[in-house]
Amino acid sequence: MHDIRFLREHPEAFDQGLAKRGLEPQSEALLALDERRRALVTELQAGQARRNEASKAIGAAKAKKDEETASALMAEVGALKERLPALEAEEKSVGDELEGRLATLPNLPYPDVALGADENDNVFVHERGTIPAFGFTPKEHDAIGPALGLDFETGAAMSGARFTFVRGHAARLHRALGQFMLDTLTGTYGYEECVPPLLVRDEALFGTGQLPKFAEDLFQTTDGRWLIPTAEVSLTNAVREKILTEEELPLRLTALTACFRSEAGAAGRDTRGFIRQHQFEKVEMVSITTPDQSEAEHERMTAAAEDVLTKLGLAFRRMKLCSGDMGFTAARTYDLEVWLPGQDRYREISSCSTCADFQARRMNARYRPEGEKNTRFVHTLNGSGLAVGRTLVAVLENYQQEDGSVAVPAVLQPYLGGLNRLEPRS
């Protein structure tokens, strides 16, 4: 949610930020609603004060036997009693319209975010790791995976497109990856492991920005709850409507959960294989910080995700997303893209975003600075550490052998009982 005070004081900067998002200016219309709402509040408060004042004056007039004044005051109070509910209704209506319009507008990009339309305008930051050399033509994961347990046919027969039944070696590798990620984030980077709800209410998704604008991307149950598209929703809403102390921050949370996405806007994209699924697992990182900590925390969070990739021996690059490719709530986003030999290209495996106080305002999540009475909104950050299914794809493609087997990265072998190679079923 946007700060209406910022909009009042910096309407041009507000519109410039929206312009980077490809949106038309909004400040004039929003400020008109704001001015109308404030005028109604002023009129309402004045009317309530006059009603109270006149009501007291009626008794005084009657005590003096001044019936003419008493009658006039009673008529005035009666008129105010009729007028005030209409003012209250109008003020609520204008306020709801203002809040509703603000709720559909994305976060403003930070000044260092490049102007751009889509992923083609993203900015390269750095590249890490070594792209493997093969003495044969590497295959894509959907060619390697079935012999190792990626059962696309059974998943599709059971649930339809974009579902996979994972079994055998692939299931063990998938589990090992999730455990390794959690152990790295909790042991090395101090994230607190959580097991959050997978079903949430409307207000949780509003808080993190999926509602109201992106309902079509979600799955909803018959009782009105929603399946989470990412553990960001549950973890970030852990501080909803709370006032934290400054010494509690930064708060770092992580979880390995199933995630559910309708992929409504992804028709025709990655229809084969394990890249884009309706149901998938992801290790999520969420940080709650003070405003002065959030810049350093964004770099720290992204470095944590990079460390997971480095320990797995996977080549990757960091990209800073342009204004047209960022998510709704982000002020700045780094994407990590892992090298997939079978596709001969980099593919996104993690997004790490700082949302400034945008989500905090929607959740009313605040902290009290040490020694101060007033509260401030926290800053929220979220990132993938990593998408487990896509990491499995990367391991299969980067560690594939000519005979169809897959070498197990050294850091994963303890999770697989010392197994160092996955052999395909004959």
Short mmCIF file of C-alpha atoms in Angstrom, two decimals:
data_model
loop_
_atom_site.label_atom_id
_atom_site.label_comp_id
_atom_site.label_asym_id
_atom_site.label_seq_id
_atom_site.Cartn_x
_atom_site.Cartn_y
_atom_site.Cartn_z
CA MET A 1 0.00 0.00 0.00
CA HIS A 2 1.20 3.48 -0.76
CA ASP A 3 1.79 6.21 1.79
CA ILE A 4 -0.83 8.88 1.15
CA ARG A 5 1.41 11.47 2.78
CA PHE A 6 4.15 10.73 0.26
CA LEU A 7 1.59 11.13 -2.52
CA ARG A 8 0.46 14.51 -1.15
CA GLU A 9 4.02 15.79 -0.79
CA HIS A 10 5.56 14.24 -3.94
CA PRO A 11 2.86 13.74 -6.59
CA GLU A 12 5.33 14.09 -9.46
CA ALA A 13 7.68 11.47 -7.99
CA PHE A 14 4.69 9.17 -7.46
CA ASP A 15 3.62 9.47 -11.09
CA GLN A 16 7.21 9.05 -12.29
CA GLY A 17 7.45 5.81 -10.33
CA LEU A 18 4.24 4.53 -11.88
CA ALA A 19 5.49 5.59 -15.32
CA LYS A 20 8.49 3.27 -14.85
CA ARG A 21 5.90 0.54 -14.35
CA GLY A 22 4.20 1.50 -17.61
CA LEU A 23 1.20 3.11 -15.91
CA GLU A 24 -0.56 6.39 -16.55
CA PRO A 25 -0.37 9.23 -13.96
CA GLN A 26 -2.68 8.66 -11.00
CA SER A 27 -1.83 11.40 -8.54
CA GLU A 28 -4.41 13.96 -9.67
CA ALA A 29 -7.36 11.60 -9.37
CA LEU A 30 -6.11 10.09 -6.12
CA LEU A 31 -5.47 13.47 -4.52
CA ALA A 32 -8.95 14.64 -5.54
CA LEU A 33 -10.42 11.66 -3.68
CA ASP A 34 -8.14 12.33 -0.73
CA GLU A 35 -9.15 15.99 -0.57
CA ARG A 36 -12.83 15.06 -0.81
CA ARG A 37 -12.47 12.49 1.96
CA ARG A 38 -10.63 14.94 4.23
CA ALA A 39 -13.25 17.63 3.57
CA LEU A 40 -15.99 15.17 4.52
CA VAL A 41 -14.12 14.20 7.70
CA THR A 42 -13.80 17.86 8.63
CA GLU A 43 -17.49 18.50 7.94
CA LEU A 44 -18.46 15.38 9.87
CA GLN A 45 -16.37 16.32 12.88
CA ALA A 46 -17.75 19.85 12.86
CA GLY A 47 -21.32 18.50 12.61
CA GLN A 48 -20.77 16.07 15.49
CA ALA A 49 -19.26 18.80 17.63
CA ARG A 50 -22.17 21.17 16.86
CA ARG A 51 -24.71 18.42 17.59
CA ASN A 52 -23.15 17.80 21.01
CA GLU A 53 -22.92 21.53 21.70
CA ALA A 54 -26.53 22.17 20.65
CA SER A 55 -27.82 19.19 22.67
CA LYS A 56 -26.26 20.63 25.81
CA ALA A 57 -27.64 24.08 24.99
CA ILE A 58 -31.17 22.69 24.76
CA GLY A 59 -31.12 21.81 28.46
CA ALA A 60 -29.77 25.24 29.37
CA ALA A 61 -32.46 26.98 27.28
CA LYS A 62 -35.22 24.93 28.87
CA ALA A 63 -33.84 25.67 32.31
CA LYS A 64 -34.23 29.35 31.47
CA LYS A 65 -37.72 28.64 30.06
CA ASP A 66 -36.52 29.98 26.68
CA GLU A 67 -38.76 27.73 24.61
CA GLU A 68 -38.11 29.58 21.37
CA THR A 69 -34.34 28.98 21.61
CA ALA A 70 -34.89 25.41 22.79
CA SER A 71 -37.16 24.68 19.82
CA ALA A 72 -34.66 26.16 17.37
CA LEU A 73 -31.85 24.11 18.88
CA MET A 74 -33.95 20.93 18.79
CA ALA A 75 -34.69 21.52 15.12
CA GLU A 76 -30.98 22.04 14.45
CA VAL A 77 -30.08 18.84 16.31
CA GLY A 78 -32.75 16.95 14.40
CA ALA A 79 -31.40 18.19 11.08
CA LEU A 80 -27.87 17.22 12.09
CA LYS A 81 -29.02 13.73 13.12
CA GLU A 82 -30.42 13.29 9.64
CA ARG A 83 -27.38 14.79 7.89
CA LEU A 84 -24.58 13.08 9.82
CA PRO A 85 -25.34 9.45 8.78
CA ALA A 86 -25.32 10.55 5.14
CA LEU A 87 -21.96 12.28 5.67
CA GLU A 88 -20.59 9.16 7.38
CA ALA A 89 -21.74 6.97 4.50
CA GLU A 90 -20.26 9.32 1.90
CA GLU A 91 -16.96 9.59 3.79
CA LYS A 92 -16.74 5.80 3.98
CA SER A 93 -17.59 5.44 0.30
CA VAL A 94 -14.94 7.95 -0.78
CA GLY A 95 -12.40 6.43 1.61
CA ASP A 96 -13.11 2.92 0.32
CA GLU A 97 -12.71 4.10 -3.26
CA LEU A 98 -9.39 5.75 -2.44
CA GLU A 99 -8.09 2.69 -0.57
CA GLY A 100 -9.34 0.39 -3.31
CA ARG A 101 -7.53 2.34 -6.03
CA LEU A 102 -4.34 2.54 -4.00
CA ALA A 103 -4.52 -1.22 -3.36
CA THR A 104 -4.36 -2.02 -7.08
CA LEU A 105 -1.25 0.08 -7.76
CA PRO A 106 2.16 -1.63 -7.66
CA ASN A 107 5.08 -0.58 -5.51
CA LEU A 108 7.28 2.22 -6.84
CA PRO A 109 10.68 1.02 -8.12
CA TYR A 110 13.82 2.19 -6.37
CA PRO A 111 15.82 4.82 -8.32
CA ASP A 112 18.52 2.28 -9.27
CA VAL A 113 16.01 0.03 -11.04
CA ALA A 114 16.43 0.30 -14.81
CA LEU A 115 13.55 1.40 -16.99
CA GLY A 116 12.44 -1.49 -19.16
CA ALA A 117 9.50 -3.42 -20.57
CA ASP A 118 10.31 -7.07 -19.90
CA GLU A 119 13.07 -9.62 -19.18
CA ASN A 120 15.01 -8.49 -22.23
CA ASP A 121 15.76 -5.22 -20.42
CA ASN A 122 17.06 -6.79 -17.19
CA VAL A 123 20.56 -5.79 -16.11
CA PHE A 124 23.42 -8.29 -15.70
CA VAL A 125 25.13 -8.04 -12.29
CA HIS A 126 27.57 -10.94 -12.16
CA GLU A 127 28.17 -14.55 -13.12
CA ARG A 128 29.47 -17.31 -10.86
CA GLY A 129 30.60 -20.90 -11.31
CA THR A 130 31.83 -22.85 -14.31
CA ILE A 131 29.57 -24.02 -17.10
CA PRO A 132 30.25 -27.76 -17.47
CA ALA A 133 31.79 -29.19 -20.63
CA PHE A 134 30.39 -32.47 -21.95
CA GLY A 135 31.93 -35.03 -24.29
CA PHE A 136 28.43 -35.70 -25.59
CA THR A 137 25.31 -33.68 -26.37
CA PRO A 138 23.60 -32.98 -23.02
CA LYS A 139 19.91 -33.80 -22.75
CA GLU A 140 17.08 -31.84 -21.21
CA HIS A 141 15.73 -33.00 -17.88
CA ASP A 142 12.48 -34.35 -19.32
CA ALA A 143 14.57 -36.83 -21.35
CA ILE A 144 16.75 -37.84 -18.37
CA GLY A 145 14.12 -37.69 -15.64
CA PRO A 146 11.62 -40.46 -16.46
CA ALA A 147 14.22 -43.21 -15.98
CA LEU A 148 15.07 -41.71 -12.59
CA GLY A 149 11.49 -41.25 -11.35
CA LEU A 150 10.00 -38.11 -12.90
CA ASP A 151 6.71 -39.71 -13.91
CA PHE A 152 5.01 -37.11 -16.07
CA GLU A 153 2.41 -39.52 -17.47
CA THR A 154 1.03 -40.67 -14.11
CA GLY A 155 0.91 -37.11 -12.81
CA ALA A 156 -1.00 -35.90 -15.85
CA ALA A 157 -3.39 -38.87 -15.79
CA MET A 158 -4.12 -38.25 -12.12
CA SER A 159 -4.38 -34.46 -12.04
CA GLY A 160 -3.99 -33.03 -15.54
CA ALA A 161 -1.32 -30.90 -17.17
CA ARG A 162 1.49 -29.39 -15.07
CA PHE A 163 1.44 -32.12 -12.42
CA THR A 164 4.18 -34.72 -11.96
CA PHE A 165 4.32 -37.92 -9.89
CA VAL A 166 7.85 -38.01 -8.46
CA ARG A 167 9.21 -41.35 -7.30
CA GLY A 168 12.38 -43.34 -6.72
CA HIS A 169 15.73 -41.63 -7.19
CA ALA A 170 14.10 -38.37 -8.26
CA ALA A 171 11.98 -38.27 -5.09
CA ARG A 172 15.04 -38.94 -2.88
CA LEU A 173 17.04 -36.25 -4.68
CA HIS A 174 14.13 -33.83 -4.37
CA ARG A 175 13.92 -34.44 -0.60
CA ALA A 176 17.68 -34.12 -0.21
CA LEU A 177 17.72 -30.78 -1.97
CA GLY A 178 15.02 -29.32 0.28
CA GLN A 179 16.77 -30.54 3.42
CA PHE A 180 20.14 -29.24 2.26
CA MET A 181 18.66 -25.81 1.52
CA LEU A 182 17.01 -25.58 4.94
CA ASP A 183 20.19 -26.70 6.71
CA THR A 184 22.23 -24.09 4.85
CA LEU A 185 19.83 -21.23 5.57
CA THR A 186 19.32 -22.11 9.23
CA GLY A 187 22.87 -23.21 10.03
CA THR A 188 24.89 -20.65 8.07
CA TYR A 189 22.55 -17.67 7.77
CA GLY A 190 20.51 -17.81 10.95
CA TYR A 191 17.03 -18.19 9.48
CA GLU A 192 14.44 -19.69 11.82
CA GLU A 193 12.82 -22.78 10.32
CA CYS A 194 9.01 -22.66 10.27
CA VAL A 195 6.12 -24.92 9.29
CA PRO A 196 3.44 -22.39 8.29
CA PRO A 197 -0.17 -22.90 7.14
CA LEU A 198 -0.71 -23.74 3.48
CA LEU A 199 -4.25 -22.34 3.59
CA VAL A 200 -4.78 -18.65 4.33
CA ARG A 201 -7.56 -16.08 4.42
CA ASP A 202 -8.13 -13.12 2.13
CA GLU A 203 -6.39 -10.65 4.42
CA ALA A 204 -3.13 -12.61 4.34
CA LEU A 205 -2.99 -12.51 0.54
CA PHE A 206 -3.98 -8.85 0.56
CA GLY A 207 -1.12 -8.15 2.93
CA THR A 208 1.51 -9.61 0.63
CA GLY A 209 -0.11 -8.18 -2.51
CA GLN A 210 -1.64 -11.17 -4.30
CA LEU A 211 -5.16 -9.89 -3.68
CA PRO A 212 -7.16 -8.25 -5.03
CA LYS A 213 -5.39 -8.00 -8.37
CA PHE A 214 -4.05 -11.52 -8.92
CA ALA A 215 -6.86 -13.79 -7.76
CA GLU A 216 -6.85 -15.67 -11.06
CA ASP A 217 -3.31 -16.88 -10.34
CA LEU A 218 -4.45 -18.65 -7.16
CA PHE A 219 -6.42 -21.71 -6.11
CA GLN A 220 -9.34 -21.17 -3.71
CA THR A 221 -11.07 -23.77 -1.55
CA THR A 222 -14.82 -24.19 -1.16
CA ASP A 223 -14.75 -22.53 2.27
CA GLY A 224 -13.12 -19.36 0.92
CA ARG A 225 -9.53 -20.01 1.98
CA TRP A 226 -6.67 -19.90 -0.49
CA LEU A 227 -3.78 -22.28 -1.17
CA ILE A 228 -0.54 -20.34 -0.81
CA PRO A 229 1.36 -19.58 -4.03
CA THR A 230 4.53 -19.21 -1.94
CA ALA A 231 5.44 -19.45 1.75
CA GLU A 232 6.18 -15.71 1.53
CA VAL A 233 2.47 -15.23 2.27
CA SER A 234 2.42 -17.21 5.51
CA LEU A 235 5.85 -16.14 6.75
CA THR A 236 5.40 -12.42 6.10
CA ASN A 237 1.95 -12.39 7.67
CA ALA A 238 3.47 -13.72 10.89
CA VAL A 239 3.98 -10.04 11.79
CA ARG A 240 0.61 -8.82 10.58
CA GLU A 241 -1.03 -6.29 12.97
CA LYS A 242 1.97 -6.53 15.31
CA ILE A 243 4.25 -3.95 16.86
CA LEU A 244 7.76 -5.37 17.22
CA THR A 245 10.59 -4.00 19.29
CA GLU A 246 13.66 -2.79 17.44
CA GLU A 247 15.83 -5.40 19.18
CA GLU A 248 13.71 -8.18 17.63
CA LEU A 249 14.83 -7.09 14.16
CA PRO A 250 15.97 -8.33 11.76
CA LEU A 251 13.59 -11.28 11.95
CA ARG A 252 14.60 -14.04 9.50
CA LEU A 253 12.21 -16.90 8.71
CA THR A 254 12.43 -19.83 6.31
CA ALA A 255 10.16 -22.71 5.33
CA LEU A 256 10.01 -25.59 2.89
CA THR A 257 6.43 -25.84 1.66
CA ALA A 258 4.29 -26.97 -1.17
CA CYS A 259 3.18 -24.02 -3.34
CA PHE A 260 0.16 -23.85 -5.63
CA ARG A 261 -0.24 -21.64 -8.69
CA SER A 262 -2.86 -21.69 -11.42
CA GLU A 263 -0.33 -20.31 -13.94
CA ALA A 264 -3.22 -18.39 -15.49
CA GLY A 265 -0.87 -16.12 -17.43
CA ALA A 266 1.54 -18.84 -18.51
CA ALA A 267 -0.39 -20.58 -21.26
CA GLY A 268 1.99 -22.24 -23.70
CA ARG A 269 5.07 -21.68 -21.51
CA ASP A 270 7.14 -24.65 -20.32
CA THR A 271 4.37 -27.14 -20.96
CA ARG A 272 6.91 -29.99 -20.98
CA GLY A 273 8.81 -31.23 -17.99
CA PHE A 274 9.18 -30.06 -14.41
CA ILE A 275 9.89 -26.34 -14.85
CA ARG A 276 6.41 -24.84 -14.46
CA GLN A 277 4.00 -26.82 -12.27
CA HIS A 278 0.69 -26.12 -10.57
CA GLN A 279 2.08 -27.76 -7.42
CA PHE A 280 5.75 -27.48 -6.46
CA GLU A 281 8.01 -27.17 -3.44
CA LYS A 282 10.12 -24.18 -2.59
CA VAL A 283 12.31 -23.06 0.28
CA GLU A 284 11.37 -19.47 1.04
CA MET A 285 13.27 -16.80 2.94
CA VAL A 286 11.53 -13.83 4.56
CA SER A 287 13.22 -11.00 6.44
CA ILE A 288 11.54 -8.31 8.53
CA THR A 289 13.84 -5.36 9.14
CA THR A 290 14.09 -1.73 10.06
CA PRO A 291 14.30 0.63 7.06
CA ASP A 292 18.00 1.29 7.59
CA GLN A 293 18.76 -2.45 7.53
CA SER A 294 16.81 -3.40 4.43
CA GLU A 295 19.47 -2.54 1.81
CA ALA A 296 22.10 -4.72 3.49
CA GLU A 297 19.52 -7.43 4.14
CA HIS A 298 18.62 -7.61 0.45
CA GLU A 299 22.25 -8.26 -0.44
CA ARG A 300 22.59 -10.77 2.41
CA MET A 301 19.48 -12.69 1.38
CA THR A 302 20.55 -12.87 -2.26
CA ALA A 303 24.03 -14.01 -1.22
CA ALA A 304 22.44 -16.81 0.84
CA ALA A 305 20.58 -18.10 -2.22
CA GLU A 306 23.78 -17.81 -4.26
CA ASP A 307 25.64 -19.83 -1.64
CA VAL A 308 23.20 -22.71 -2.06
CA LEU A 309 23.91 -22.73 -5.80
CA THR A 310 27.66 -22.46 -5.26
CA LYS A 311 27.70 -25.38 -2.81
CA LEU A 312 25.78 -27.44 -5.37
CA GLY A 313 28.43 -26.63 -7.97
CA LEU A 314 25.94 -24.99 -10.34
CA ALA A 315 26.85 -22.09 -12.62
CA PHE A 316 24.53 -19.11 -12.29
CA ARG A 317 24.21 -15.41 -12.89
CA ARG A 318 22.55 -12.56 -11.00
CA MET A 319 20.26 -10.18 -12.87
CA LYS A 320 18.67 -6.98 -11.56
CA LEU A 321 15.14 -6.85 -12.91
CA CYS A 322 14.01 -3.83 -14.88
CA SER A 323 10.89 -1.93 -13.89
CA GLY A 324 8.65 -3.82 -16.31
CA ASP A 325 9.69 -7.29 -15.11
CA MET A 326 9.37 -6.81 -11.35
CA GLY A 327 6.60 -8.25 -9.23
CA PHE A 328 3.74 -6.13 -7.92
CA THR A 329 5.10 -5.57 -4.40
CA ALA A 330 8.82 -5.26 -5.19
CA ALA A 331 10.87 -2.08 -5.05
CA ARG A 332 13.91 -3.96 -6.35
CA THR A 333 14.41 -7.59 -7.37
CA TYR A 334 17.45 -9.73 -8.08
CA ASP A 335 16.84 -12.88 -10.11
CA LEU A 336 19.29 -15.76 -9.95
CA GLU A 337 19.40 -17.77 -13.16
CA VAL A 338 20.98 -21.22 -13.22
CA TRP A 339 22.68 -22.72 -16.25
CA LEU A 340 20.75 -25.61 -17.86
CA PRO A 341 22.99 -27.48 -20.34
CA GLY A 342 20.08 -29.30 -21.97
CA GLN A 343 18.45 -26.00 -22.87
CA ASP A 344 21.82 -24.28 -23.42
CA ARG A 345 20.60 -21.26 -21.50
CA TYR A 346 20.13 -19.68 -18.08
CA ARG A 347 16.75 -20.10 -16.37
CA GLU A 348 15.35 -18.36 -13.29
CA ILE A 349 15.71 -20.36 -10.09
CA SER A 350 15.35 -17.66 -7.42
CA SER A 351 13.93 -14.16 -7.01
CA CYS A 352 14.98 -12.02 -4.05
CA SER A 353 13.00 -8.83 -3.55
CA THR A 354 12.89 -5.93 -1.15
CA CYS A 355 9.41 -4.48 -0.75
CA ALA A 356 10.34 -1.53 1.48
CA ASP A 357 7.27 -0.70 3.63
CA PHE A 358 4.74 -1.54 0.88
CA GLN A 359 3.59 -4.86 2.37
CA ALA A 360 3.94 -3.60 5.94
CA ARG A 361 1.38 -0.87 5.28
CA ARG A 362 -1.05 -3.44 3.89
CA MET A 363 -0.50 -5.63 6.98
CA ASN A 364 -0.12 -2.80 9.52
CA ALA A 365 3.18 -4.35 10.64
CA ARG A 366 5.24 -1.92 12.70
CA TYR A 367 8.10 -1.63 15.14
CA ARG A 368 8.94 0.82 17.90
CA PRO A 369 12.43 2.32 17.60
CA GLU A 370 14.40 2.13 20.81
CA GLY A 371 13.75 5.14 23.01
CA GLU A 372 10.81 6.40 20.93
CA LYS A 373 7.07 6.41 21.62
CA ASN A 374 5.92 6.45 18.00
CA THR A 375 6.00 3.40 15.77
CA ARG A 376 7.23 2.99 12.20
CA PHE A 377 6.45 0.50 9.49
CA VAL A 378 8.91 -2.36 9.08
CA HIS A 379 10.51 -3.27 5.77
CA THR A 380 9.84 -6.74 4.34
CA LEU A 381 11.98 -8.85 2.01
CA ASN A 382 11.42 -12.24 0.45
CA GLY A 383 13.41 -14.65 -1.68
CA SER A 384 13.61 -18.22 -2.92
CA GLY A 385 16.34 -20.28 -1.39
CA LEU A 386 15.61 -22.13 -3.76
CA ALA A 387 12.77 -23.50 -5.90
CA VAL A 388 13.33 -27.21 -5.22
CA GLY A 389 11.92 -28.58 -8.47
CA ARG A 390 13.94 -26.24 -10.64
CA THR A 391 17.06 -27.06 -8.64
CA LEU A 392 16.41 -30.77 -9.23
CA VAL A 393 16.16 -29.98 -12.95
CA ALA A 394 19.50 -28.13 -12.77
CA VAL A 395 21.22 -31.01 -10.96
CA LEU A 396 19.91 -33.58 -13.44
CA GLU A 397 21.08 -31.57 -16.43
CA ASN A 398 24.45 -30.42 -15.05
CA TYR A 399 25.47 -33.75 -13.50
CA GLN A 400 24.17 -36.05 -16.23
CA GLN A 401 26.42 -38.79 -17.61
CA GLU A 402 26.44 -40.21 -21.10
CA ASP A 403 24.97 -43.52 -19.89
CA GLY A 404 21.90 -41.77 -18.45
CA SER A 405 23.06 -41.83 -14.84
CA VAL A 406 23.42 -38.68 -12.77
CA ALA A 407 26.31 -37.93 -10.40
CA VAL A 408 25.25 -36.70 -6.98
CA PRO A 409 26.82 -33.39 -5.85
CA ALA A 410 29.11 -33.96 -2.87
CA VAL A 411 27.03 -31.80 -0.50
CA LEU A 412 23.96 -33.95 -1.16
CA GLN A 413 25.56 -37.35 -0.69
CA PRO A 414 25.13 -37.39 3.12
CA TYR A 415 21.40 -36.87 2.61
CA LEU A 416 21.31 -39.90 0.31
CA GLY A 417 23.16 -42.30 2.59
CA GLY A 418 26.45 -41.74 0.81
CA LEU A 419 25.05 -42.50 -2.65
CA ASN A 420 27.19 -40.79 -5.27
CA ARG A 421 25.38 -41.75 -8.46
CA LEU A 422 21.76 -42.21 -9.50
CA GLU A 423 21.37 -45.07 -11.92
CA PRO A 424 18.49 -45.10 -14.40
CA ARG A 425 15.98 -47.92 -14.31
CA SER A 426 16.49 -50.35 -17.14
#
